[in-house]
Structure formats: structure tokens, C-alpha cells
Tab-separated table of C-alpha atoms and ligand atoms in Angstrom:
chain	number	residue	atom	x	y	z
A	1	MET	CA	4.318	52.645	-29.292
A	2	SER	CA	3.976	48.768	-29.822
A	3	ASP	CA	6.249	47.135	-31.979
A	4	ILE	CA	3.334	45.329	-34.183
A	5	PRO	CA	6.139	42.853	-35.802
A	6	ALA	CA	7.043	41.639	-32.438
A	7	VAL	CA	3.363	41.432	-31.273
A	8	LYS	CA	2.530	39.295	-34.281
A	9	SER	CA	5.352	36.799	-33.798
A	10	ALA	CA	4.330	36.256	-30.074
A	11	LEU	CA	0.801	35.601	-31.112
A	12	LYS	CA	2.000	33.142	-34.119
A	13	ALA	CA	4.200	31.392	-31.440
A	14	GLN	CA	1.340	30.986	-28.970
A	15	VAL	CA	0.668	27.388	-27.673
A	16	ILE	CA	-2.639	26.737	-26.162
A	17	GLU	CA	-3.706	23.087	-25.037
A	18	THR	CA	-7.044	21.974	-25.319
A	19	PRO	CA	-8.921	19.527	-22.903
A	20	SER	CA	-9.768	15.834	-24.425
A	21	TRP	CA	-12.819	15.899	-22.307
A	22	GLY	CA	-14.142	19.258	-23.843
A	23	TYR	CA	-14.588	17.175	-27.303
A	24	GLY	CA	-16.686	14.319	-25.401
A	25	ASN	CA	-20.279	14.811	-23.806
A	26	SER	CA	-20.046	16.227	-20.601
A	27	GLY	CA	-22.610	17.951	-18.318
A	28	THR	CA	-23.487	19.065	-14.843
A	29	ARG	CA	-24.760	17.120	-11.787
A	30	PHE	CA	-28.373	17.487	-13.256
A	31	LYS	CA	-27.842	16.333	-16.586
A	32	VAL	CA	-25.568	15.293	-19.696
A	33	PHE	CA	-27.452	16.557	-22.779
A	34	ALA	CA	-25.689	14.224	-25.312
A	35	GLN	CA	-24.762	15.596	-28.695
A	36	GLN	CA	-24.477	13.594	-32.073
A	37	GLY	CA	-21.175	13.015	-33.615
A	38	VAL	CA	-19.057	13.227	-30.320
A	39	PRO	CA	-15.869	11.001	-30.322
A	40	ARG	CA	-16.367	7.487	-29.278
A	41	ASP	CA	-12.474	7.087	-27.785
A	42	PRO	CA	-9.361	8.974	-27.497
A	43	PHE	CA	-8.683	8.820	-30.945
A	44	GLU	CA	-11.731	10.493	-32.342
A	45	LYS	CA	-11.065	13.262	-29.694
A	46	LEU	CA	-7.664	13.952	-31.078
A	47	ALA	CA	-9.383	14.120	-34.234
A	48	ASP	CA	-11.424	16.848	-33.372
A	49	ALA	CA	-8.818	18.676	-31.488
A	50	ALA	CA	-6.620	18.744	-34.718
A	51	ARG	CA	-9.529	20.376	-36.270
A	52	VAL	CA	-9.112	23.025	-33.728
A	53	HIS	CA	-5.573	23.735	-34.128
A	54	ALA	CA	-6.205	23.520	-38.103
A	55	ALA	CA	-8.627	26.288	-38.059
A	56	THR	CA	-6.648	28.542	-35.356
A	57	GLY	CA	-2.823	27.362	-36.024
A	58	VAL	CA	-2.083	28.083	-31.871
A	59	ALA	CA	-3.802	24.777	-30.625
A	60	PRO	CA	-1.451	21.976	-30.877
A	61	LEU	CA	-1.310	20.221	-27.689
A	62	VAL	CA	-4.154	18.246	-26.138
A	63	SER	CA	-4.178	17.280	-22.788
A	64	LEU	CA	-5.270	13.810	-21.816
A	65	HIS	CA	-7.536	12.718	-18.841
A	66	ILE	CA	-6.695	9.132	-17.118
A	67	PRO	CA	-9.131	6.895	-16.952
A	68	TRP	CA	-11.150	8.945	-19.881
A	69	ASP	CA	-8.390	8.500	-22.235
A	70	THR	CA	-7.192	5.052	-21.469
A	71	VAL	CA	-5.951	3.100	-24.500
A	72	PRO	CA	-3.836	-0.492	-24.440
A	73	ASP	CA	-1.453	1.225	-26.814
A	74	TYR	CA	-0.386	5.008	-25.710
A	75	GLY	CA	2.428	4.657	-28.392
A	76	LYS	CA	-0.169	4.242	-30.940
A	77	LEU	CA	-2.043	7.191	-29.538
A	78	ARG	CA	0.838	9.294	-29.482
A	79	ALA	CA	1.576	8.514	-32.886
A	80	HIS	CA	-1.884	9.132	-34.104
A	81	ALA	CA	-1.756	12.604	-32.797
A	82	GLU	CA	1.252	13.043	-34.372
A	83	ASP	CA	-0.315	12.025	-37.689
A	84	LEU	CA	-2.884	14.363	-37.135
A	85	GLY	CA	-0.452	17.285	-36.496
A	86	VAL	CA	-0.980	17.586	-32.521
A	87	ARG	CA	0.926	16.458	-29.478
A	88	ILE	CA	-0.167	15.084	-26.382
A	89	GLY	CA	-0.166	17.491	-23.405
A	90	MET	CA	-0.755	17.193	-19.842
A	91	ILE	CA	-1.791	14.072	-18.168
A	92	ASN	CA	-4.526	14.700	-16.019
A	93	SER	CA	-5.065	12.056	-12.796
A	94	ASN	CA	-8.456	11.408	-11.810
A	95	THR	CA	-8.994	10.246	-7.844
A	96	PHE	CA	-12.283	11.470	-7.656
A	97	GLN	CA	-14.633	9.048	-9.262
A	98	ASP	CA	-13.970	5.740	-7.917
A	99	ASP	CA	-16.215	4.601	-5.064
A	100	ASP	CA	-13.496	3.980	-2.706
A	101	TYR	CA	-12.599	7.640	-2.863
A	102	ARG	CA	-15.940	8.893	-1.217
A	103	ILE	CA	-14.151	10.516	1.624
A	104	GLY	CA	-10.966	11.360	-0.253
A	105	SER	CA	-8.055	9.535	-2.053
A	106	VAL	CA	-4.495	10.634	-1.327
A	107	CYS	CA	-5.603	12.386	1.964
A	108	HIS	CA	-8.083	9.281	2.836
A	109	PRO	CA	-7.628	8.120	6.703
A	110	ASP	CA	-7.281	4.500	5.494
A	111	PRO	CA	-3.676	4.052	4.375
A	112	ALA	CA	-4.893	1.212	1.712
A	113	VAL	CA	-7.155	3.880	-0.037
A	114	ARG	CA	-3.941	6.028	-0.061
A	115	ARG	CA	-1.861	3.484	-1.558
A	116	LYS	CA	-4.443	3.168	-4.366
A	117	ALA	CA	-4.524	6.658	-4.951
A	118	ILE	CA	-0.656	6.922	-5.193
A	119	ALA	CA	-0.590	3.998	-7.668
A	120	HIS	CA	-2.739	5.753	-10.051
A	121	LEU	CA	-0.772	8.919	-9.879
A	122	LEU	CA	2.452	6.493	-10.766
A	123	ALA	CA	0.370	5.198	-13.350
A	124	CYS	CA	-0.304	8.423	-15.010
A	125	VAL	CA	3.493	9.218	-14.975
A	126	ASP	CA	3.728	6.204	-16.955
A	127	VAL	CA	1.238	7.371	-19.662
A	128	MET	CA	3.615	10.336	-19.594
A	129	ASP	CA	6.454	8.142	-20.178
A	130	ALA	CA	4.384	6.376	-23.167
A	131	THR	CA	3.138	9.475	-24.559
A	132	GLY	CA	6.283	12.059	-24.548
A	133	SER	CA	4.047	14.274	-22.017
A	134	THR	CA	5.961	16.258	-19.615
A	135	ALA	CA	3.490	17.432	-17.256
A	136	LEU	CA	1.572	15.518	-14.736
A	137	LYS	CA	-1.793	17.574	-13.586
A	138	LEU	CA	-3.055	16.809	-10.487
A	139	TRP	CA	-6.672	18.289	-8.924
A	140	PHE	CA	-7.708	16.325	-5.622
A	141	ALA	CA	-11.475	16.293	-5.143
A	142	ASP	CA	-10.262	15.654	-1.497
A	143	GLY	CA	-11.872	17.328	1.375
A	144	THR	CA	-14.486	17.080	3.858
A	145	ASN	CA	-18.286	17.809	4.427
A	146	TYR	CA	-18.571	18.407	8.292
A	147	PRO	CA	-16.463	19.726	10.974
A	148	GLY	CA	-14.655	16.941	13.076
A	149	GLN	CA	-15.155	14.689	10.078
A	150	ASP	CA	-11.323	14.339	9.519
A	151	ASP	CA	-7.922	15.930	10.938
A	152	ILE	CA	-7.562	19.190	8.994
A	153	THR	CA	-3.709	18.779	9.749
A	154	ALA	CA	-3.173	14.981	9.418
A	155	ARG	CA	-5.027	15.528	5.781
A	156	GLN	CA	-2.038	18.020	4.837
A	157	ASP	CA	0.638	15.358	6.050
A	158	ARG	CA	-1.221	12.551	3.705
A	159	LEU	CA	-1.016	14.863	0.858
A	160	HIS	CA	2.545	15.537	1.148
A	161	GLU	CA	3.387	12.075	1.528
A	162	ALA	CA	1.534	11.173	-1.777
A	163	LEU	CA	2.976	14.272	-3.457
A	164	GLN	CA	6.562	13.335	-2.369
A	165	ALA	CA	6.149	9.756	-3.782
A	166	VAL	CA	4.821	11.023	-7.362
A	167	TYR	CA	7.745	13.931	-7.169
A	168	ALA	CA	10.234	11.078	-6.785
A	169	ARG	CA	8.786	9.116	-9.698
A	170	LEU	CA	9.385	11.970	-12.155
A	171	GLY	CA	11.949	11.891	-14.786
A	172	PRO	CA	14.347	14.636	-15.444
A	173	GLU	CA	12.438	16.293	-18.160
A	174	GLN	CA	8.898	15.882	-16.566
A	175	ARG	CA	7.226	18.029	-13.895
A	176	MET	CA	3.854	18.087	-11.693
A	177	VAL	CA	1.638	20.736	-11.530
A	178	LEU	CA	-0.925	21.069	-8.630
A	179	GLU	CA	-4.440	22.640	-8.972
A	180	TYR	CA	-6.332	24.335	-6.204
A	181	LYS	CA	-9.950	24.743	-5.977
A	182	PHE	CA	-11.800	26.517	-3.069
A	183	PHE	CA	-14.569	24.235	-3.007
A	184	GLU	CA	-16.263	21.437	-4.672
A	185	PRO	CA	-17.261	18.679	-4.316
A	186	ALA	CA	-16.362	18.971	-0.758
A	187	PHE	CA	-17.913	21.670	1.286
A	188	TYR	CA	-16.589	22.087	4.287
A	189	THR	CA	-12.700	21.882	3.639
A	190	THR	CA	-11.193	21.238	0.233
A	191	ASP	CA	-7.411	20.038	0.977
A	192	VAL	CA	-6.100	22.135	-1.802
A	193	PRO	CA	-8.381	25.064	-1.545
A	194	ASP	CA	-6.090	27.603	-2.662
A	195	TRP	CA	-2.968	29.220	-4.394
A	196	GLY	CA	-1.100	29.402	-1.095
A	197	THR	CA	-1.690	25.721	-0.106
A	198	SER	CA	-0.747	24.400	-3.736
A	199	TYR	CA	2.425	26.763	-3.640
A	200	ALA	CA	3.444	25.720	-0.027
A	201	HIS	CA	3.405	21.878	-1.287
A	202	CYS	CA	5.195	22.882	-4.691
A	203	LEU	CA	7.719	24.720	-2.510
A	204	LYS	CA	8.467	21.832	-0.455
A	205	LEU	CA	8.569	19.481	-3.216
A	206	GLY	CA	11.006	20.924	-5.459
A	207	PRO	CA	11.597	22.802	-8.750
A	208	LYS	CA	9.494	20.223	-10.471
A	209	ALA	CA	6.240	21.082	-8.838
A	210	LYS	CA	4.331	24.120	-9.978
A	211	VAL	CA	0.632	25.490	-9.422
A	212	VAL	CA	-2.149	25.247	-11.738
A	213	VAL	CA	-4.530	28.386	-11.499
A	214	ASP	CA	-7.725	27.678	-12.968
A	215	THR	CA	-9.899	30.744	-13.452
A	216	GLY	CA	-13.296	29.097	-12.139
A	217	HIS	CA	-11.803	28.010	-8.940
A	218	HIS	CA	-11.846	31.344	-6.824
A	219	ALA	CA	-14.280	32.931	-4.487
A	220	PRO	CA	-16.050	35.734	-6.141
A	221	GLY	CA	-14.123	38.794	-6.260
A	222	THR	CA	-10.649	37.274	-6.148
A	223	ASN	CA	-8.116	39.173	-7.644
A	224	ILE	CA	-6.724	36.163	-9.741
A	225	GLU	CA	-4.109	38.388	-11.793
A	226	PHE	CA	-2.471	39.089	-8.153
A	227	ILE	CA	-2.255	35.492	-7.496
A	228	VAL	CA	-0.645	35.215	-11.266
A	229	ALA	CA	1.788	38.064	-10.551
A	230	LEU	CA	3.119	36.328	-7.549
A	231	LEU	CA	3.176	32.958	-8.552
A	232	LEU	CA	5.421	34.263	-11.948
A	233	ARG	CA	7.701	36.332	-9.483
A	234	GLU	CA	8.312	32.975	-7.559
A	235	GLY	CA	8.870	31.109	-10.667
A	236	LYS	CA	6.037	28.635	-9.432
A	237	LEU	CA	3.149	29.135	-12.249
A	238	GLY	CA	3.129	25.858	-13.845
A	239	ALA	CA	-0.340	26.015	-15.820
A	240	PHE	CA	-3.554	27.859	-16.309
A	241	ASP	CA	-6.649	25.945	-16.452
A	242	PHE	CA	-8.653	28.784	-18.714
A	243	ASN	CA	-12.462	28.897	-18.528
A	244	SER	CA	-15.404	31.645	-17.640
A	245	ARG	CA	-17.384	31.555	-14.446
A	246	PHE	CA	-20.340	33.611	-13.253
A	247	TYR	CA	-20.867	31.775	-10.040
A	248	ALA	CA	-18.573	28.878	-9.254
A	249	ASP	CA	-16.644	26.280	-11.385
A	250	ASP	CA	-19.030	26.926	-14.157
A	251	ASP	CA	-16.405	25.625	-16.894
A	252	LEU	CA	-17.991	27.985	-19.399
A	253	MET	CA	-16.231	29.372	-22.512
A	254	VAL	CA	-13.084	31.219	-21.963
A	255	GLY	CA	-13.584	34.972	-21.499
A	256	ALA	CA	-17.215	34.485	-22.109
A	257	ALA	CA	-18.119	35.868	-18.738
A	258	ASP	CA	-15.208	38.402	-17.949
A	259	PRO	CA	-12.957	39.274	-20.854
A	260	PHE	CA	-11.441	42.152	-18.865
A	261	GLN	CA	-10.327	39.867	-16.252
A	262	LEU	CA	-8.587	37.595	-18.854
A	263	PHE	CA	-7.046	40.714	-20.342
A	264	ARG	CA	-5.507	41.361	-16.980
A	265	ILE	CA	-4.349	38.025	-16.018
A	266	LEU	CA	-2.532	37.802	-19.663
A	267	HIS	CA	-1.054	41.256	-19.084
A	268	GLU	CA	0.753	40.192	-16.040
A	269	VAL	CA	1.947	36.858	-17.850
A	270	ALA	CA	3.068	39.153	-21.065
A	271	LYS	CA	4.932	41.636	-18.662
A	272	ASN	CA	6.666	38.862	-16.876
A	273	GLY	CA	7.741	37.189	-20.166
A	274	GLY	CA	5.420	34.394	-18.993
A	275	LEU	CA	3.969	33.853	-22.740
A	276	ASP	CA	7.113	32.393	-23.989
A	277	ALA	CA	6.140	28.492	-24.139
A	278	ALA	CA	9.875	27.920	-23.250
A	279	ASN	CA	8.697	29.366	-20.022
A	280	GLY	CA	7.213	26.341	-19.105
A	281	VAL	CA	3.665	28.034	-18.404
A	282	ALA	CA	0.970	25.907	-19.950
A	283	PHE	CA	-2.199	27.849	-21.371
A	284	MET	CA	-4.726	25.066	-21.178
A	285	LEU	CA	-8.185	25.553	-21.563
A	286	ASP	CA	-10.469	23.527	-19.143
A	287	GLN	CA	-14.257	23.935	-20.019
A	288	CYS	CA	-17.434	21.457	-20.138
A	289	HIS	CA	-19.747	22.440	-22.958
A	290	ASN	CA	-23.351	21.378	-21.617
A	291	ILE	CA	-25.562	22.996	-24.242
A	292	GLU	CA	-23.004	24.429	-26.989
A	293	ALA	CA	-21.602	22.724	-29.905
A	294	LYS	CA	-17.899	21.260	-28.563
A	295	ILE	CA	-15.690	22.250	-31.456
A	296	PRO	CA	-16.706	25.311	-31.829
A	297	ALA	CA	-17.144	26.331	-28.488
A	298	ILE	CA	-13.428	25.256	-28.073
A	299	ILE	CA	-12.481	27.286	-31.125
A	300	ARG	CA	-14.222	30.413	-29.797
A	301	SER	CA	-12.356	30.040	-26.726
A	302	VAL	CA	-8.843	29.999	-28.598
A	303	MET	CA	-10.036	32.957	-30.138
A	304	ASN	CA	-10.637	34.819	-26.955
A	305	VAL	CA	-7.481	33.793	-25.188
A	306	GLN	CA	-5.692	35.277	-28.494
A	307	GLU	CA	-7.803	38.356	-28.493
A	308	ALA	CA	-6.894	38.924	-24.708
A	309	THR	CA	-3.158	38.109	-25.357
A	310	ALA	CA	-3.054	40.596	-28.224
A	311	LYS	CA	-4.428	43.451	-26.354
A	312	ALA	CA	-1.722	42.339	-23.333
A	313	LEU	CA	1.020	42.442	-25.800
A	314	LEU	CA	-0.379	46.053	-27.072
A	315	VAL	CA	0.151	47.444	-23.635
A	316	ASP	CA	2.614	50.537	-24.008
A	317	LEU	CA	4.981	49.354	-20.916
A	318	ASP	CA	7.366	52.120	-20.889
A	319	ALA	CA	4.594	54.764	-20.671
A	320	LEU	CA	2.792	52.400	-18.107
A	321	ARG	CA	6.034	52.330	-15.997
A	322	ALA	CA	6.724	56.091	-16.307
A	323	ALA	CA	3.157	56.776	-15.323
A	324	GLN	CA	3.224	54.527	-12.547
A	325	ALA	CA	6.746	56.052	-11.583
A	326	ALA	CA	5.147	59.344	-11.417
A	327	GLY	CA	2.367	58.193	-9.378
A	328	ASP	CA	-0.023	59.330	-12.139
A	329	VAL	CA	-3.142	57.021	-10.977
A	330	LEU	CA	-5.307	58.310	-14.354
A	331	GLY	CA	-2.518	58.113	-16.745
A	332	ALA	CA	-1.290	54.822	-15.887
A	333	ASN	CA	-4.910	53.344	-15.945
A	334	ALA	CA	-5.548	55.028	-19.160
A	335	VAL	CA	-2.249	53.262	-20.645
A	336	LEU	CA	-3.840	49.867	-19.615
A	337	MET	CA	-7.319	50.607	-20.661
A	338	ASP	CA	-6.394	52.041	-24.333
A	339	ALA	CA	-4.841	48.700	-24.846
A	340	TYR	CA	-7.648	46.823	-23.731
A	341	ASN	CA	-9.990	49.001	-25.840
A	342	THR	CA	-8.474	48.407	-28.797
A	343	ASP	CA	-9.892	46.131	-31.453
A	344	VAL	CA	-7.414	43.346	-32.194
A	345	ARG	CA	-9.462	41.388	-34.504
A	346	PRO	CA	-8.161	43.035	-37.750
A	347	LEU	CA	-4.527	42.429	-36.212
A	348	LEU	CA	-5.542	38.795	-35.460
A	349	ALA	CA	-6.930	38.462	-38.872
A	350	GLU	CA	-3.605	39.564	-40.661
A	351	VAL	CA	-1.606	37.295	-38.029
A	352	ARG	CA	-3.928	34.111	-39.415
A	353	GLN	CA	-3.492	35.239	-43.127
A	354	GLU	CA	0.525	35.385	-42.624
A	355	MET	CA	0.203	31.735	-40.932
A	356	GLY	CA	-1.887	30.697	-44.271
A	357	LEU	CA	-5.117	30.394	-42.094
A	358	ASN	CA	-8.563	31.857	-43.060
A	359	PRO	CA	-8.865	34.970	-40.963
A	360	ASP	CA	-12.299	33.634	-39.626
A	361	PRO	CA	-11.071	30.248	-37.437
A	362	LEU	CA	-15.007	29.601	-36.998
A	363	ALA	CA	-16.013	29.923	-40.494
A	364	ALA	CA	-12.884	28.119	-41.665
A	365	TYR	CA	-14.087	24.985	-39.241
A	366	ALA	CA	-17.696	25.169	-40.667
A	367	ALA	CA	-16.191	25.075	-43.991
A	368	THR	CA	-14.659	21.771	-43.505
A	369	GLY	CA	-18.115	19.764	-43.009
A	370	HIS	CA	-16.235	18.028	-40.118
A	371	ALA	CA	-19.364	18.579	-38.021
A	372	GLU	CA	-21.878	17.110	-40.479
A	373	LYS	CA	-19.144	14.078	-40.958
A	374	ILE	CA	-18.703	13.376	-37.628
A	375	ILE	CA	-22.599	12.989	-37.301
A	376	ALA	CA	-22.919	10.751	-40.022
A	377	ASP	CA	-19.781	8.418	-39.148
A	378	ARG	CA	-19.964	8.275	-35.351
A	379	VAL	CA	-23.317	6.762	-34.920
A	380	GLY	CA	-23.838	5.256	-31.323
A	381	GLY	CA	-22.147	5.427	-28.242
A	382	THR	CA	-20.668	8.702	-26.829
A	383	GLN	CA	-17.593	9.165	-24.767
A	384	ALA	CA	-18.924	10.489	-21.426
A	385	GLY	CA	-16.829	12.507	-19.369
A	386	TRP	CA	-18.040	14.868	-16.808
A	387	GLY	CA	-21.398	14.868	-14.868
A	388	ALA	CA	-24.102	12.562	-14.727
B	401	AOS	C1	-11.907	20.253	-11.666
B	401	AOS	O1	-12.690	21.140	-11.107
B	401	AOS	C2	-10.665	20.665	-12.293
B	401	AOS	O2	-10.984	22.105	-12.678
B	401	AOS	C3	-9.967	19.772	-13.196
B	401	AOS	O3	-8.925	20.636	-13.322
B	401	AOS	C4	-10.446	19.583	-14.330
B	401	AOS	O4	-11.948	19.535	-14.489
B	401	AOS	C5	-9.969	17.880	-14.481
B	401	AOS	O5	-8.429	18.072	-14.545
B	401	AOS	C6	-10.694	17.116	-15.506
B	401	AOS	O6	-9.947	15.819	-14.945
B	402	ZN	ZN1	-9.226	22.663	-14.022
B	403	ZN	ZN1	-12.412	23.081	-12.457
């Protein structure tokens, strides 16, 4: 039988991190459909993120992206965030949009280009110092498009050298998380293509280096929860980049494509004590909205993570383990499915009310009039991020 008070307190303590770029205009390589009222600078992105936290109560962290969120005074940005009731989360580097990085950044054959990329990564750690961020999030688009283009092994050596330089720069309370992706934008090889490559590099670097699991970064049919369970067992799961995919790295709203998979992933996290923010696993959303309204889409994603988390917390672990130990295949599966098939919306409505919030975060946001206000106020100029 589940301990509902304990489930409720875990849900109230959950910390979800939203991506600054999720509030700005973004798109696919085919088109960016600019929306009215989007933020014109990182200060306005934080204002929108604060609305998500105000409506949900569990989204106090905002992940920044450099250079998309570069400002002259990061101390001012940090203070602005705190005035809004949110905090700066992970700092995301970007070594994928400079012309010099056409055939790679930290893995590039030219040491001068590698030095430029490493300098950017070290500058991101400076931003961490200035904003109080404790995590540097690294995703490299590095890879090759044709057999013979470059030496696969040499690129791994170059990668290790760069990661070592960054690791050495980290302060005692800082860490780095390395994100893998099975393809895109490179198509023949990607230098950090899978969890094993990220894990191997992080293991070599030391305890402050961990793996990022982006739920859109696997080949179709990959059992992501297996990867999550293994990384948790090794103490090497650093962060999630939650999103949804039907085909590739679609960056759609979390849980929109496969809520059962999201539940199975969170069951592994809940079972292995990973839900506790002190466990150091960042629950970040990494999504880009091409056709849907941005702030409500992020609120929906937060709600979907909460629902999957609530279901995972309702799994009767004693009954599950007893059925597993007895080799009761159907019984064990039934225990898990009972939790997944539970409608947790009433429970979450109670949790929100106990937190002093509207039980319906989307209605709460709509009632603020923020959507109409930003369209009226933010005339001209849109902060582009992803896409054309
Ligand atoms: C790119 O596909 C990765 O998912 C990145 O995590 C993310 O989109 C990037 O961090 C934004 O800079
Ligand atoms: Zn990601
Ligand atoms: Zn991605």
C-alpha cells in the first residue's frame, strides 16, 4: 500500500529545470515560425520561466545557454532571477553554431579550432561562477559525414583532452554533465553517440563528471530505462533532458509521445532514490516549440513529468519485489501496470492545493493575462535560438 503523505511530499519537493531556449523562437531546419511576445533577451526569458514556476510550484531552475543568453553582467541576471523567485540552473555550452566548427569543435583536426572550443567551455565555467550555477552541460555536435573523413580514435583522444581541461577548471562544488546523441547533425559518426561513450569519458575524468540522458537521443526502440538504471547504479546519471520524439530528436513536449516510457524511466529513478534533488540528478526539459504556444507547452511538460513521477511513486515496491522474487511474471507486471493505470490527477490537484496553488496550472497561467501582456509589451525583435 502506498504511503500517500510520503508521495505527496516527494511531489512537492520535486525540482524541474526549464530551458531558457524553450521560451524563445525556435524551429526546425526548415522554418522558424516566429511567435509574438517571445522574450527579446535572457531577462525576459527568466520572466516567462518564473510564470511556469508560479503556476506549477516545481520549476524553480532555469537552464541558460551560452551564447544565446550572454549578458554583460551575469550578477545582474542572477539577481533578476532571484527577484522573480527562480534560480539559474545548468549552463549549456554551444560549440555547434560557429563557422569554425564545420568539421568539429573539440574533436576538430586543427588544434587552433580545438583551442577555441576549449576556451568557450572554460568561459562557460566563468559564467557558472558568476551565476552560482553548479553544472556545466556539454553536448557536442562533433562527428563526421563520410567514412575516411577523420580518424575515429584520434577524435576520441582530442575529446578526452578537452574534457580534461574543463574538468580541471571546475570548482569543488561544480560538476560537468556530458550529453550523448546517436546522430545529428553528423550522420556517419558522432563523437559522443551513446551512453557508453559518455560514461567511459566521465569515468576517466572523475566523480564530478556524469552522463546526460536526453530522451530524444536514442535509436528507435532503445530501452532508455535500462540505461537510466545502470547509470544510477554506477552513480553516473547527472541529468535528464526530457522531451518527446516520434522519429528522432523531435524535441516535442515531454510525455506527449510515450507517457508509458516516461513512467518506466521515472520508476527506475524513484526505485533507486534518484528523485531526491540532493541526489544530484537534474530533471531538465529540453524542448523546442515550433507550432505550439511556448509557456503553456512547458507547463504541460512539467505536468506530464509530475504525473509520471506520481505514478512511479505509487508502485507498490514490496509487492513488486515479492512477485519478482517468486518469479511471478504476470503478478509483477500487474503491480507495475496498476500504478501506471492510476489516474493521479486528483492526487496532484490536492498536492497543488496544499502548496497554495491552483490545481490546474494551465488555467492558473491563462488567468494571469501574461500571454496577452507580453504580446502587447514585447513589440519587435525576437530572441532566436534553434533553427533557421
Ligand atoms: C541537442 O540536440 C541537445 O539536445 C542539447 O542538449 C540541447 O538542445 C542544447 O543543450 C541546447 O544548446
Ligand atoms: Zn538535450
Ligand atoms: Zn537534442
